[in-house]
Amino acid sequence: VKGEGFRALYKGMGAPLAGSPPIFALGFMGNEFGKRLQRKTPDDVLGPTKLAIAGAFSGAVATIIMAPGERIKCILQVQQNSASTVGVKYNGPVHVFKSLIAEGGIQNVYKGTVATLARDVPASAAFYASYELL
């Protein structure tokens, strides 16, 4: 903030914002699919544990889109002194994505996915179980 100003706090947020609608769509779809997998009949009422399991499943599904966006956001946020072109490797999210692919393929884009899963699976379990129970 000292060197780059208040806007530095929001650097790299374009990728997560662009990914939010499909992430939520996948999340709700994954939650419904997780519930269907656990029901013996369509009328079965799931308890808190099974609702949390369905939510955890949705978190894992949503990570498919979320992990690359998180990686791009983090790379852009840690760049030094973006106010000048000195020390700036990437000029935006698309540039980061293309560079990551060129430097290491698709697996390079998905580095950090385990950390994203560790954060999002339990959070989604709590979120969707609460959503259904409240």
mmCIF file of C-alpha atoms in Angstrom:
data_model
loop_
_atom_site.group_PDB
_atom_site.id
_atom_site.type_symbol
_atom_site.label_atom_id
_atom_site.label_comp_id
_atom_site.label_asym_id
_atom_site.label_seq_id
_atom_site.Cartn_x
_atom_site.Cartn_y
_atom_site.Cartn_z
ATOM 1 C CA VAL A 1 0.000 0.000 0.000
ATOM 2 C CA LYS A 2 2.852 2.349 0.799
ATOM 3 C CA GLY A 3 4.488 2.059 -2.614
ATOM 4 C CA GLU A 4 1.468 1.295 -4.793
ATOM 5 C CA GLY A 5 -1.476 2.962 -3.081
ATOM 6 C CA PHE A 6 -4.887 1.697 -2.025
ATOM 7 C CA ARG A 7 -5.540 -0.004 -5.383
ATOM 8 C CA ALA A 8 -2.742 -2.466 -4.602
ATOM 9 C CA LEU A 9 -5.114 -4.192 -2.180
ATOM 10 C CA TYR A 10 -7.320 -5.198 -5.113
ATOM 11 C CA LYS A 11 -4.639 -6.135 -7.626
ATOM 12 C CA GLY A 12 -5.368 -9.441 -9.299
ATOM 13 C CA MET A 13 -9.034 -9.529 -8.319
ATOM 14 C CA GLY A 14 -10.295 -9.640 -11.924
ATOM 15 C CA ALA A 15 -9.738 -13.393 -12.286
ATOM 16 C CA PRO A 16 -11.632 -14.387 -9.112
ATOM 17 C CA LEU A 17 -14.465 -11.974 -9.935
ATOM 18 C CA ALA A 18 -14.789 -13.356 -13.463
ATOM 19 C CA GLY A 19 -14.764 -16.882 -12.064
ATOM 20 C CA SER A 20 -17.353 -16.264 -9.338
ATOM 21 C CA PRO A 21 -20.542 -16.922 -11.359
ATOM 22 C CA PRO A 22 -19.357 -20.278 -12.749
ATOM 23 C CA ILE A 23 -17.910 -21.233 -9.345
ATOM 24 C CA PHE A 24 -21.249 -20.634 -7.623
ATOM 25 C CA ALA A 25 -23.106 -22.425 -10.412
ATOM 26 C CA LEU A 26 -20.782 -25.426 -10.084
ATOM 27 C CA GLY A 27 -21.061 -25.226 -6.306
ATOM 28 C CA PHE A 28 -24.839 -25.436 -6.235
ATOM 29 C CA MET A 29 -24.816 -28.093 -8.948
ATOM 30 C CA GLY A 30 -22.197 -30.091 -7.035
ATOM 31 C CA ASN A 31 -24.209 -29.766 -3.838
ATOM 32 C CA GLU A 32 -27.350 -31.099 -5.546
ATOM 33 C CA PHE A 33 -25.383 -33.923 -7.148
ATOM 34 C CA GLY A 34 -23.805 -34.765 -3.770
ATOM 35 C CA LYS A 35 -27.261 -34.943 -2.205
ATOM 36 C CA ARG A 36 -28.589 -37.142 -5.021
ATOM 37 C CA LEU A 37 -25.687 -39.564 -4.598
ATOM 38 C CA GLN A 38 -26.631 -40.084 -0.963
ATOM 39 C CA ARG A 39 -30.409 -40.445 -1.350
ATOM 40 C CA LYS A 40 -31.952 -43.869 -1.727
ATOM 41 C CA THR A 41 -35.206 -42.314 -2.963
ATOM 42 C CA PRO A 42 -35.932 -38.778 -4.183
ATOM 43 C CA ASP A 43 -38.030 -38.159 -1.042
ATOM 44 C CA ASP A 44 -35.254 -38.997 1.451
ATOM 45 C CA VAL A 45 -34.503 -36.207 3.906
ATOM 46 C CA LEU A 46 -30.772 -35.838 4.537
ATOM 47 C CA GLY A 47 -29.409 -35.080 7.983
ATOM 48 C CA PRO A 48 -26.703 -32.542 8.828
ATOM 49 C CA THR A 49 -23.799 -34.937 8.217
ATOM 50 C CA LYS A 50 -24.990 -35.955 4.757
ATOM 51 C CA LEU A 51 -25.736 -32.333 3.875
ATOM 52 C CA ALA A 52 -22.189 -31.434 4.915
ATOM 53 C CA ILE A 53 -20.800 -34.270 2.777
ATOM 54 C CA ALA A 54 -22.779 -32.969 -0.210
ATOM 55 C CA GLY A 55 -21.409 -29.491 0.481
ATOM 56 C CA ALA A 56 -17.861 -30.812 0.704
ATOM 57 C CA PHE A 57 -18.359 -32.478 -2.670
ATOM 58 C CA SER A 58 -19.466 -29.146 -4.121
ATOM 59 C CA GLY A 59 -16.315 -27.476 -2.789
ATOM 60 C CA ALA A 60 -14.161 -30.047 -4.532
ATOM 61 C CA VAL A 61 -16.039 -29.552 -7.810
ATOM 62 C CA ALA A 62 -15.836 -25.748 -7.633
ATOM 63 C CA THR A 63 -12.080 -25.929 -7.068
ATOM 64 C CA ILE A 64 -11.685 -26.965 -10.709
ATOM 65 C CA ILE A 65 -12.376 -23.334 -11.652
ATOM 66 C CA MET A 66 -11.311 -21.633 -8.444
ATOM 67 C CA ALA A 67 -7.729 -22.903 -8.187
ATOM 68 C CA PRO A 68 -6.425 -21.284 -11.400
ATOM 69 C CA GLY A 69 -8.120 -17.990 -10.510
ATOM 70 C CA GLU A 70 -6.579 -18.049 -7.053
ATOM 71 C CA ARG A 71 -3.133 -18.782 -8.492
ATOM 72 C CA ILE A 72 -3.406 -15.915 -10.978
ATOM 73 C CA LYS A 73 -4.639 -13.529 -8.268
ATOM 74 C CA CYS A 74 -1.783 -14.427 -5.920
ATOM 75 C CA ILE A 75 0.865 -14.035 -8.615
ATOM 76 C CA LEU A 76 -0.431 -10.585 -9.521
ATOM 77 C CA GLN A 77 -0.651 -9.527 -5.879
ATOM 78 C CA VAL A 78 2.947 -10.370 -5.077
ATOM 79 C CA GLN A 79 4.471 -8.549 -8.024
ATOM 80 C CA GLN A 80 6.801 -5.797 -6.916
ATOM 81 C CA ASN A 81 6.163 -2.115 -7.637
ATOM 82 C CA SER A 82 3.462 -2.315 -10.314
ATOM 83 C CA ALA A 83 3.355 1.494 -10.508
ATOM 84 C CA SER A 84 6.376 1.312 -12.802
ATOM 85 C CA THR A 85 7.351 -1.282 -15.369
ATOM 86 C CA VAL A 86 10.548 -2.137 -13.477
ATOM 87 C CA GLY A 87 10.183 -5.494 -11.753
ATOM 88 C CA VAL A 88 6.791 -6.274 -13.311
ATOM 89 C CA LYS A 89 6.694 -9.624 -15.047
ATOM 90 C CA TYR A 90 2.965 -9.799 -15.802
ATOM 91 C CA ASN A 91 0.647 -7.098 -17.108
ATOM 92 C CA GLY A 92 -2.663 -8.780 -16.247
ATOM 93 C CA PRO A 93 -4.520 -12.040 -15.627
ATOM 94 C CA VAL A 94 -4.491 -13.220 -19.250
ATOM 95 C CA HIS A 95 -0.736 -12.617 -19.449
ATOM 96 C CA VAL A 96 -0.229 -14.631 -16.237
ATOM 97 C CA PHE A 97 -2.351 -17.490 -17.585
ATOM 98 C CA LYS A 98 -0.537 -17.618 -20.925
ATOM 99 C CA SER A 99 2.856 -17.426 -19.208
ATOM 100 C CA LEU A 100 2.006 -20.205 -16.768
ATOM 101 C CA ILE A 101 0.938 -22.458 -19.651
ATOM 102 C CA ALA A 102 4.089 -21.632 -21.615
ATOM 103 C CA GLU A 103 6.365 -22.183 -18.616
ATOM 104 C CA GLY A 104 4.951 -25.463 -17.338
ATOM 105 C CA GLY A 105 1.742 -26.502 -19.012
ATOM 106 C CA ILE A 106 -1.678 -26.855 -17.443
ATOM 107 C CA GLN A 107 -0.246 -28.400 -14.271
ATOM 108 C CA ASN A 108 1.517 -25.086 -13.640
ATOM 109 C CA VAL A 109 -1.860 -23.308 -13.641
ATOM 110 C CA TYR A 110 -3.171 -25.771 -11.045
ATOM 111 C CA LYS A 111 -0.274 -25.472 -8.574
ATOM 112 C CA GLY A 112 -1.727 -24.804 -5.147
ATOM 113 C CA THR A 113 -4.896 -26.788 -5.788
ATOM 114 C CA VAL A 114 -4.379 -28.887 -2.647
ATOM 115 C CA ALA A 115 -4.305 -25.715 -0.537
ATOM 116 C CA THR A 116 -7.464 -24.466 -2.252
ATOM 117 C CA LEU A 117 -9.147 -27.827 -1.604
ATOM 118 C CA ALA A 118 -8.055 -27.737 2.047
ATOM 119 C CA ARG A 119 -9.723 -24.337 2.383
ATOM 120 C CA ASP A 120 -12.836 -24.828 0.242
ATOM 121 C CA VAL A 121 -13.977 -28.368 1.025
ATOM 122 C CA PRO A 122 -14.601 -27.750 4.751
ATOM 123 C CA ALA A 123 -15.898 -24.227 4.083
ATOM 124 C CA SER A 124 -18.368 -25.529 1.492
ATOM 125 C CA ALA A 125 -19.441 -28.349 3.819
ATOM 126 C CA ALA A 126 -20.307 -25.781 6.487
ATOM 127 C CA PHE A 127 -21.857 -23.319 4.025
ATOM 128 C CA TYR A 128 -24.184 -25.723 2.218
ATOM 129 C CA ALA A 129 -25.186 -27.629 5.364
ATOM 130 C CA SER A 130 -26.048 -24.321 7.028
ATOM 131 C CA TYR A 131 -27.853 -23.164 3.893
ATOM 132 C CA GLU A 132 -30.043 -26.279 3.914
ATOM 133 C CA LEU A 133 -30.663 -26.365 7.655
ATOM 134 C CA LEU A 134 -31.458 -22.713 8.279
#
